[in-house]
Coordinates of C-alpha atoms in Angstrom, one line a residue:
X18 CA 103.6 -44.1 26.2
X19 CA 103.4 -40.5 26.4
X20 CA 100.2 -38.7 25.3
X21 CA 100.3 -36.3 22.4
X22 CA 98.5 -33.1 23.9
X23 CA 96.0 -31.5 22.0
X24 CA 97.3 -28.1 19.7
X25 CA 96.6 -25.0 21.5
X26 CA 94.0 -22.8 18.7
X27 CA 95.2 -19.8 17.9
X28 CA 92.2 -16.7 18.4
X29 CA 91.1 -14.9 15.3
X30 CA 93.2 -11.9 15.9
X31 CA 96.4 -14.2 16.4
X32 CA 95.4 -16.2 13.0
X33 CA 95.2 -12.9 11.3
X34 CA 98.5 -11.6 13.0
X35 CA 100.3 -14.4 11.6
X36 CA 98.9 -13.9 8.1
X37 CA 100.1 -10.6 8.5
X38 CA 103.1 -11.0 9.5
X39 CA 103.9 -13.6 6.6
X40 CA 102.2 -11.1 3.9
X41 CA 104.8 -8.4 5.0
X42 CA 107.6 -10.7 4.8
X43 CA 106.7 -11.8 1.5
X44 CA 106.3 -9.1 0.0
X45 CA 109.1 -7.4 1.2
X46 CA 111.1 -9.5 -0.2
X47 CA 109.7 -9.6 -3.5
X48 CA 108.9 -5.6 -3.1
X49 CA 111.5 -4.3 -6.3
X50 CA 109.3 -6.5 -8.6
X51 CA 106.4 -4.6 -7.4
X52 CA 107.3 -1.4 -8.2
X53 CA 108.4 -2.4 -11.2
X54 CA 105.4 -4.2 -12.7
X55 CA 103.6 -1.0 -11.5
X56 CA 105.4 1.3 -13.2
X57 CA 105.0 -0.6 -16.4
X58 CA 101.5 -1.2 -16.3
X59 CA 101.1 2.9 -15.6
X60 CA 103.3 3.7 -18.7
X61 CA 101.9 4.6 -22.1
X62 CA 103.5 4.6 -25.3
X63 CA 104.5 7.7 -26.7
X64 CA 103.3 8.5 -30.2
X65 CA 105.6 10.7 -32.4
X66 CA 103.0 13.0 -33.1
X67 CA 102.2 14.0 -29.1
X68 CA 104.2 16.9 -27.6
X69 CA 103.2 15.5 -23.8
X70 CA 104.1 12.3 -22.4
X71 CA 100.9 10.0 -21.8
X72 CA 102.5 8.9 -18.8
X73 CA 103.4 10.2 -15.5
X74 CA 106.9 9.8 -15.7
X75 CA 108.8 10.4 -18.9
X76 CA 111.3 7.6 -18.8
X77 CA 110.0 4.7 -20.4
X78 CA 110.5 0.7 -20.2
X79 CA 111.0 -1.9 -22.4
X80 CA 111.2 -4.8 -20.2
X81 CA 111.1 -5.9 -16.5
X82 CA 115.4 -5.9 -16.4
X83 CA 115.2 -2.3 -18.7
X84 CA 113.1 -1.0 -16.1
X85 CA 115.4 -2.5 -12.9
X86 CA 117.7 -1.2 -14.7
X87 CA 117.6 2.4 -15.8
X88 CA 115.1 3.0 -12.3
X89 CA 118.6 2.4 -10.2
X90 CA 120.5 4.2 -12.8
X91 CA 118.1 7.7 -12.1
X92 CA 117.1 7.1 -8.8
X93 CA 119.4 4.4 -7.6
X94 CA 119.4 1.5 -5.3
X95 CA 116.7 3.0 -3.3
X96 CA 114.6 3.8 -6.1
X97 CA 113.0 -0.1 -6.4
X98 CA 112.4 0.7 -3.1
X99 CA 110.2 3.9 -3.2
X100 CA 106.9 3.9 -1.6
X101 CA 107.8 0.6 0.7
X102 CA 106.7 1.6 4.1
X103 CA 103.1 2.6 3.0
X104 CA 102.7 -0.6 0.7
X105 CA 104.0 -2.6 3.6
X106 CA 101.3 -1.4 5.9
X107 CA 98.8 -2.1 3.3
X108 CA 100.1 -5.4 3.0
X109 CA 100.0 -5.9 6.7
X110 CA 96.7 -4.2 7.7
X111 CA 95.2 -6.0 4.6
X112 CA 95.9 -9.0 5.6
X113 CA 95.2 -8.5 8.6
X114 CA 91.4 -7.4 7.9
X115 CA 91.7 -10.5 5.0
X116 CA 92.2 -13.2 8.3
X117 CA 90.4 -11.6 10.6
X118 CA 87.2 -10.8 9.1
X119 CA 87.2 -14.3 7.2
X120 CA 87.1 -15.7 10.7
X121 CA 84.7 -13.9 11.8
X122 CA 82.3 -14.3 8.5
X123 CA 83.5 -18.1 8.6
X124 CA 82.5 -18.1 12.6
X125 CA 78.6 -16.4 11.9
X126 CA 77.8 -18.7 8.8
X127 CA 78.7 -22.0 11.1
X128 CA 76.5 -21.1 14.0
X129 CA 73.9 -19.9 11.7
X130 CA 73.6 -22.9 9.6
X131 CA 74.8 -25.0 12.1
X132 CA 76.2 -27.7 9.9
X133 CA 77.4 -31.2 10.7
X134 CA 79.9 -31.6 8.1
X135 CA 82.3 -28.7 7.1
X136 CA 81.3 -26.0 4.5
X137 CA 81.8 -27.3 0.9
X138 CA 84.6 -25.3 -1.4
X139 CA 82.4 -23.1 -2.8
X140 CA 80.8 -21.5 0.5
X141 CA 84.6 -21.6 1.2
X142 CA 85.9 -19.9 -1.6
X143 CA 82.6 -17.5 -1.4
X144 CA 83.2 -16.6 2.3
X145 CA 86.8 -15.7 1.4
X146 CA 85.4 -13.7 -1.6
X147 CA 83.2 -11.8 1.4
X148 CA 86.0 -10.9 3.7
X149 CA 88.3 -10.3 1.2
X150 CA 85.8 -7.3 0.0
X151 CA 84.9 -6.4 3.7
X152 CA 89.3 -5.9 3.8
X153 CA 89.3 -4.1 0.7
X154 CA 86.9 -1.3 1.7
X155 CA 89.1 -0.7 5.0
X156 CA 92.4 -1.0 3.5
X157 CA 91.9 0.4 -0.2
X158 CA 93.1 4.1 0.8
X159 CA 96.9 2.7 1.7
X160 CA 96.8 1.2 -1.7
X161 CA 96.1 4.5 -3.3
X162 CA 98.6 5.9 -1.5
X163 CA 101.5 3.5 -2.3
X164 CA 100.4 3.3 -5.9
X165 CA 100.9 7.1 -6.3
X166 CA 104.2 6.9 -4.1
X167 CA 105.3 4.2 -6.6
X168 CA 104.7 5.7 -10.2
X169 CA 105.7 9.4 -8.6
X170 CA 109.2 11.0 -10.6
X171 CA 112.3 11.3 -9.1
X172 CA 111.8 15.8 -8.4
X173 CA 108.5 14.8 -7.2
X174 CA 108.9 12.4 -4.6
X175 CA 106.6 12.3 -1.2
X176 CA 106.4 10.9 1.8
X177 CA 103.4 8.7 2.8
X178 CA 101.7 11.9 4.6
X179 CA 102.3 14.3 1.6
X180 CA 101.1 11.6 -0.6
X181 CA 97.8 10.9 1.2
X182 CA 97.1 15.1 1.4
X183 CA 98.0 15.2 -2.7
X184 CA 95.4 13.0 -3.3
X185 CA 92.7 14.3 -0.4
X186 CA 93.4 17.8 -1.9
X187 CA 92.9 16.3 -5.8
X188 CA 89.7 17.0 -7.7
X189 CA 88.2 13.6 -5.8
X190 CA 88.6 15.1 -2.8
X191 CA 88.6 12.2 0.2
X192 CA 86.7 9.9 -2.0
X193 CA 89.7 9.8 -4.4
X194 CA 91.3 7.7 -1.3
X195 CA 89.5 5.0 -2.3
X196 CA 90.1 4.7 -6.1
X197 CA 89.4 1.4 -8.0
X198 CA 87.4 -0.2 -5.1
X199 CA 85.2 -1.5 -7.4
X200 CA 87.8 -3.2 -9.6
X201 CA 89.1 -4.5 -6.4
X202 CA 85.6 -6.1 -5.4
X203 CA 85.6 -7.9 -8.4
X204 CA 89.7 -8.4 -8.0
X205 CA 88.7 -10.8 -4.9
X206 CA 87.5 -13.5 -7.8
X207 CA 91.0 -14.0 -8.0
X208 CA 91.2 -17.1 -5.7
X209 CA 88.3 -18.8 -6.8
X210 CA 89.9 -18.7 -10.6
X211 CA 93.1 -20.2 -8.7
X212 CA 91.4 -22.8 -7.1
X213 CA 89.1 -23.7 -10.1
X214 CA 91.9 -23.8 -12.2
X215 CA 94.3 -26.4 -9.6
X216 CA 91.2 -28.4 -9.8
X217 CA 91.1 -28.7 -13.5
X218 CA 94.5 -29.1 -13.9
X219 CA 94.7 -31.5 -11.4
X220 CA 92.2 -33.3 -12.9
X221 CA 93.9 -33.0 -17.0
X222 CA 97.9 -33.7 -15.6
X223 CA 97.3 -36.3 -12.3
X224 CA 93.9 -37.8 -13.1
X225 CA 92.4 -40.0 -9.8
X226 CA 95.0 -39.1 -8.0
X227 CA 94.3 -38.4 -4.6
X228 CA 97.7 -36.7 -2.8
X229 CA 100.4 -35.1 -4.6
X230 CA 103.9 -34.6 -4.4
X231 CA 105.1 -31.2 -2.6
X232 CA 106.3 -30.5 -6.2
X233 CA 103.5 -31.1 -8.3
X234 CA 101.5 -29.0 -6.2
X235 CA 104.0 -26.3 -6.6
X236 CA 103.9 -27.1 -10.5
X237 CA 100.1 -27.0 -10.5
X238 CA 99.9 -24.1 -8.2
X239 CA 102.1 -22.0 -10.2
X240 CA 100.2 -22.6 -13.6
X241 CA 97.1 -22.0 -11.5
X242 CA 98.3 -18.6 -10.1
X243 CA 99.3 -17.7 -13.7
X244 CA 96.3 -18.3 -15.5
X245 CA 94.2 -16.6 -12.7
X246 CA 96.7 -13.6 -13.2
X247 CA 96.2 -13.7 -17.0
X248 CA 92.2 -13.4 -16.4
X249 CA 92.5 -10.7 -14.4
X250 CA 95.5 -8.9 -15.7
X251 CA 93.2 -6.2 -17.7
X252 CA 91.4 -5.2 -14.3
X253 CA 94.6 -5.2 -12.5
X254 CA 96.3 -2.6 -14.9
X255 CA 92.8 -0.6 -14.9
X256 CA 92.7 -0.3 -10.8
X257 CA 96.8 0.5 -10.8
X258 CA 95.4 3.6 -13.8
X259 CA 92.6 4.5 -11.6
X260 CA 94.9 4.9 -8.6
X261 CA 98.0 6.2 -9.8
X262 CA 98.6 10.0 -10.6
X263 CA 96.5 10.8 -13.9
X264 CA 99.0 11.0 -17.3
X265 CA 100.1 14.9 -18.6
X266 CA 98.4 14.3 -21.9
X267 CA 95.3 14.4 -19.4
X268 CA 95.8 17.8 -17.6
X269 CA 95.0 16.6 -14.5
X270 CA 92.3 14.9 -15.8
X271 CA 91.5 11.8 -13.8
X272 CA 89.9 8.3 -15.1
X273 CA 86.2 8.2 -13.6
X274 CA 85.9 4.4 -14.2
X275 CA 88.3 1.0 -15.0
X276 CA 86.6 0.8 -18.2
X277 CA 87.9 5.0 -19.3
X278 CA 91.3 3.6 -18.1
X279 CA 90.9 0.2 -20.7
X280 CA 89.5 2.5 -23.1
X281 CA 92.4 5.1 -23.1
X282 CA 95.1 2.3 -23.2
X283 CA 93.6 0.0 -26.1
X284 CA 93.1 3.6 -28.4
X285 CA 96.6 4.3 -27.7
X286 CA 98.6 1.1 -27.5
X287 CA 95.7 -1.7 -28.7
X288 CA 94.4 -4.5 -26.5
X289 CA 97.4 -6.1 -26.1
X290 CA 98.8 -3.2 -23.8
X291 CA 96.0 -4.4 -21.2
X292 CA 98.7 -7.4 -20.2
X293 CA 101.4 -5.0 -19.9
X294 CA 103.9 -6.0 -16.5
X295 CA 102.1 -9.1 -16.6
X296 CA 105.8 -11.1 -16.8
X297 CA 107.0 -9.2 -13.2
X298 CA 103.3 -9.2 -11.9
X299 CA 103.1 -13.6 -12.2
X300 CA 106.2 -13.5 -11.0
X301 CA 105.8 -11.5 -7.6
X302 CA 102.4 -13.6 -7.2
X303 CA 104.1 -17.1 -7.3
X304 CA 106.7 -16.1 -5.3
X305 CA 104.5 -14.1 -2.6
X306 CA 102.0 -16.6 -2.7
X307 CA 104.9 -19.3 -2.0
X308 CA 106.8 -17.2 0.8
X309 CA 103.1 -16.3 2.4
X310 CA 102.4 -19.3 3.2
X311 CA 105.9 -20.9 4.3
X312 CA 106.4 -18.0 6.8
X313 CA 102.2 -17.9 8.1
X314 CA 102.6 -21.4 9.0
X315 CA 106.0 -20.7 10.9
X316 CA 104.7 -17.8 12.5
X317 CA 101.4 -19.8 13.5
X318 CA 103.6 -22.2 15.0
X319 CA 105.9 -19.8 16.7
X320 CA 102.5 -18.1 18.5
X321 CA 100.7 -21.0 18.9
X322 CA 104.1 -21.8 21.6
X323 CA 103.6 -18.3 22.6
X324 CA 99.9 -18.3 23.3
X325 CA 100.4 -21.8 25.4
X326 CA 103.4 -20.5 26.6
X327 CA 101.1 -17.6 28.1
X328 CA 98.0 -19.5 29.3
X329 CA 100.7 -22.3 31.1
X330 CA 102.2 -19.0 33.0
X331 CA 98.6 -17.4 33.5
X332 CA 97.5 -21.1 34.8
X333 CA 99.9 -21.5 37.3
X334 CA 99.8 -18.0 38.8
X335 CA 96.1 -18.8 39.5
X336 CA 97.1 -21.8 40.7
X337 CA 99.2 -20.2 42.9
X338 CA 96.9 -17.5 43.3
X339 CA 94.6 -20.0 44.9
X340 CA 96.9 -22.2 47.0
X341 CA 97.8 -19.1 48.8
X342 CA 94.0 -17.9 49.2
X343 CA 93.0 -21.2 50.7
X344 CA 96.2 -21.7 52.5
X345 CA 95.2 -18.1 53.8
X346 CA 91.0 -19.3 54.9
X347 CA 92.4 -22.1 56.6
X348 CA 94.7 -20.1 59.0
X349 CA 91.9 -17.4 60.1
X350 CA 89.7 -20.1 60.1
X351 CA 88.0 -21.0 63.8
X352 CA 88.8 -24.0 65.0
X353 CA 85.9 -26.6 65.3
X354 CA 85.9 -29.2 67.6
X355 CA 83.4 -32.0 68.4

């Protein structure tokens, strides 16, 4: 009988290259729904009594299919595409910093506490929490970036460069790169409502049931995501505010805080508008979520046969290596008789 050999681990920086890689996939593929939910959650209704549009591109949208719609109808095909190299890259290096730094913060905590058991869930979900704000402080300026590319109209359109010098030149100055970080701190909650909720519902729908079908997980995962999106849906539409490129009806003016951007919404569409693009925002996160981690645990398969493909190659060189080294002693070696 043949022995099963033991998984080769993957190191941190090959668990976050595989999340990365996954992330960028994902959301590539999902990446028209993602400009679309941005520019409706950046639009403002226009009242008949205001000369100058309240948002930054005068075309407004009804719906998610209205706004596919008349987006490749001005700007065409390539239009639901705008801004997709920079928010790939914050995607990636996000993600990146997301896995990495969780392994790292993961890694400390063990050997500090030195536990005999694993962490519970909510040291889990709270050392998550911590590298997810570690990744947004590094990452944050891409998302700037690619929110502005995003919500920019069709004259004014900029490449990534041009885009990151608008802002760096802006009344902010450099600190403007890192818009909304604070509703991005409290944005990493976000899994921790996910998970609390799968619990619950788990709890209400499959009660003492221990393992669940692959699609009553989806089914529970989905309503899990949504509700979590719901929660947070005001802060969301209050970072993309603080980010993008502030309305005419401003002059220029910037939002100083997520709470001016709620505030300027609600007195012009009510409280309601707060959960505008929330249909193509649940959307993108079930199917991101879903693709993530389908294509992160192919990729962690496909390096884990890389990296023992590697150490099997680097094992039998030094083998080699030394074969010839001692086959080499043994020939200048003197000959000792008795």
């Amino acid at each position: 009988m043949a022995v099963q050999s033991k998984p080769v681990p993957l190191p941190p920086w090959g668990n976050a290259l595989a999340g990365a890689t996954g992330a960028v996939l994902a959301n590539a593929i999902v990446y028209p729904l993602d400009i679309v939910k941005t520019r409706l959650q950046v639009q403002v209704k226009r009242q008949p009594t205001e000369e100058e549009p309240l948002t930054t591109n005068e075309v407004h949208y009804t719906s998610t299919t209205d706004a596919i719609s008349k987006i490749v109808q001005d700007e065409g095909i390539t239009g639901l595409y705008s801004g997709i190299y920079g928010s790939l890259i914050g995607v990636g290096s996000t993600n990146f910093a997301y896995f990495y730094w969780y392994t790292v913060v993961r890694t400390l905590y063990l050997s500090y506490q030195k536990l005999s058991t694993p962490p519970s869930t909510a040291i889990e979900l709270s050392l998550g929490a911590l590298a997810g704000a570690i990744a947004q402080v590094f990452t944050i300026p891409v998302a700037v970036v690619t929110t502005r590319q995003q919500t920019q109209p069709k004259g004014d359109k900029k490449g990534l460069i041009d885009t990151g010098r608008e802002v760096v030149h802006s009344e902010d100055g450099w600190p403007g790169l890192w818009r909304g970080l604070k509703a991005s701190l409290v944005l990493v909650a976000n899994p921790a409502i996910t998970y609390g909720a799968y619990q619950r519902l788990k709890d209400m729908f499959f009660p003492g049931k221990a393992r669940l079908r692959p699609w009553e997980a989806f089914l529970l995962g989905a309503m899990s995501k949504a509700l979590a999106t719901i929660a947070t849906q005001p802060l969301i539409v209050a970072k993309v505010g603080l980010q993008s490129r502030p309305p005419r009806a401003r002059n220029g003016k910037p939002f100083k805080s997520f709470v001016e951007v709620m505030s300027y919404i609600i007195d012009h569409e009510g409280p309601m508008a707060l959960f505008k693009g929330i249909g193509p925002q649940i959307t993108k996160g079930l199917l991101v979520q879903g693709l993530l981690m389908m294509t992160k645990e192919r990729m962690e398969v496909l390096f884990v046969v890389l990296f023992a493909y590697l150490r099997k190659v680097k094992s039998t060189k030094l083998q080699q290596a030394a074969e010839a080294a001692a086959a080499k002693a043994k020939h200048l070696m003197p000959l000792v008789t008795k």
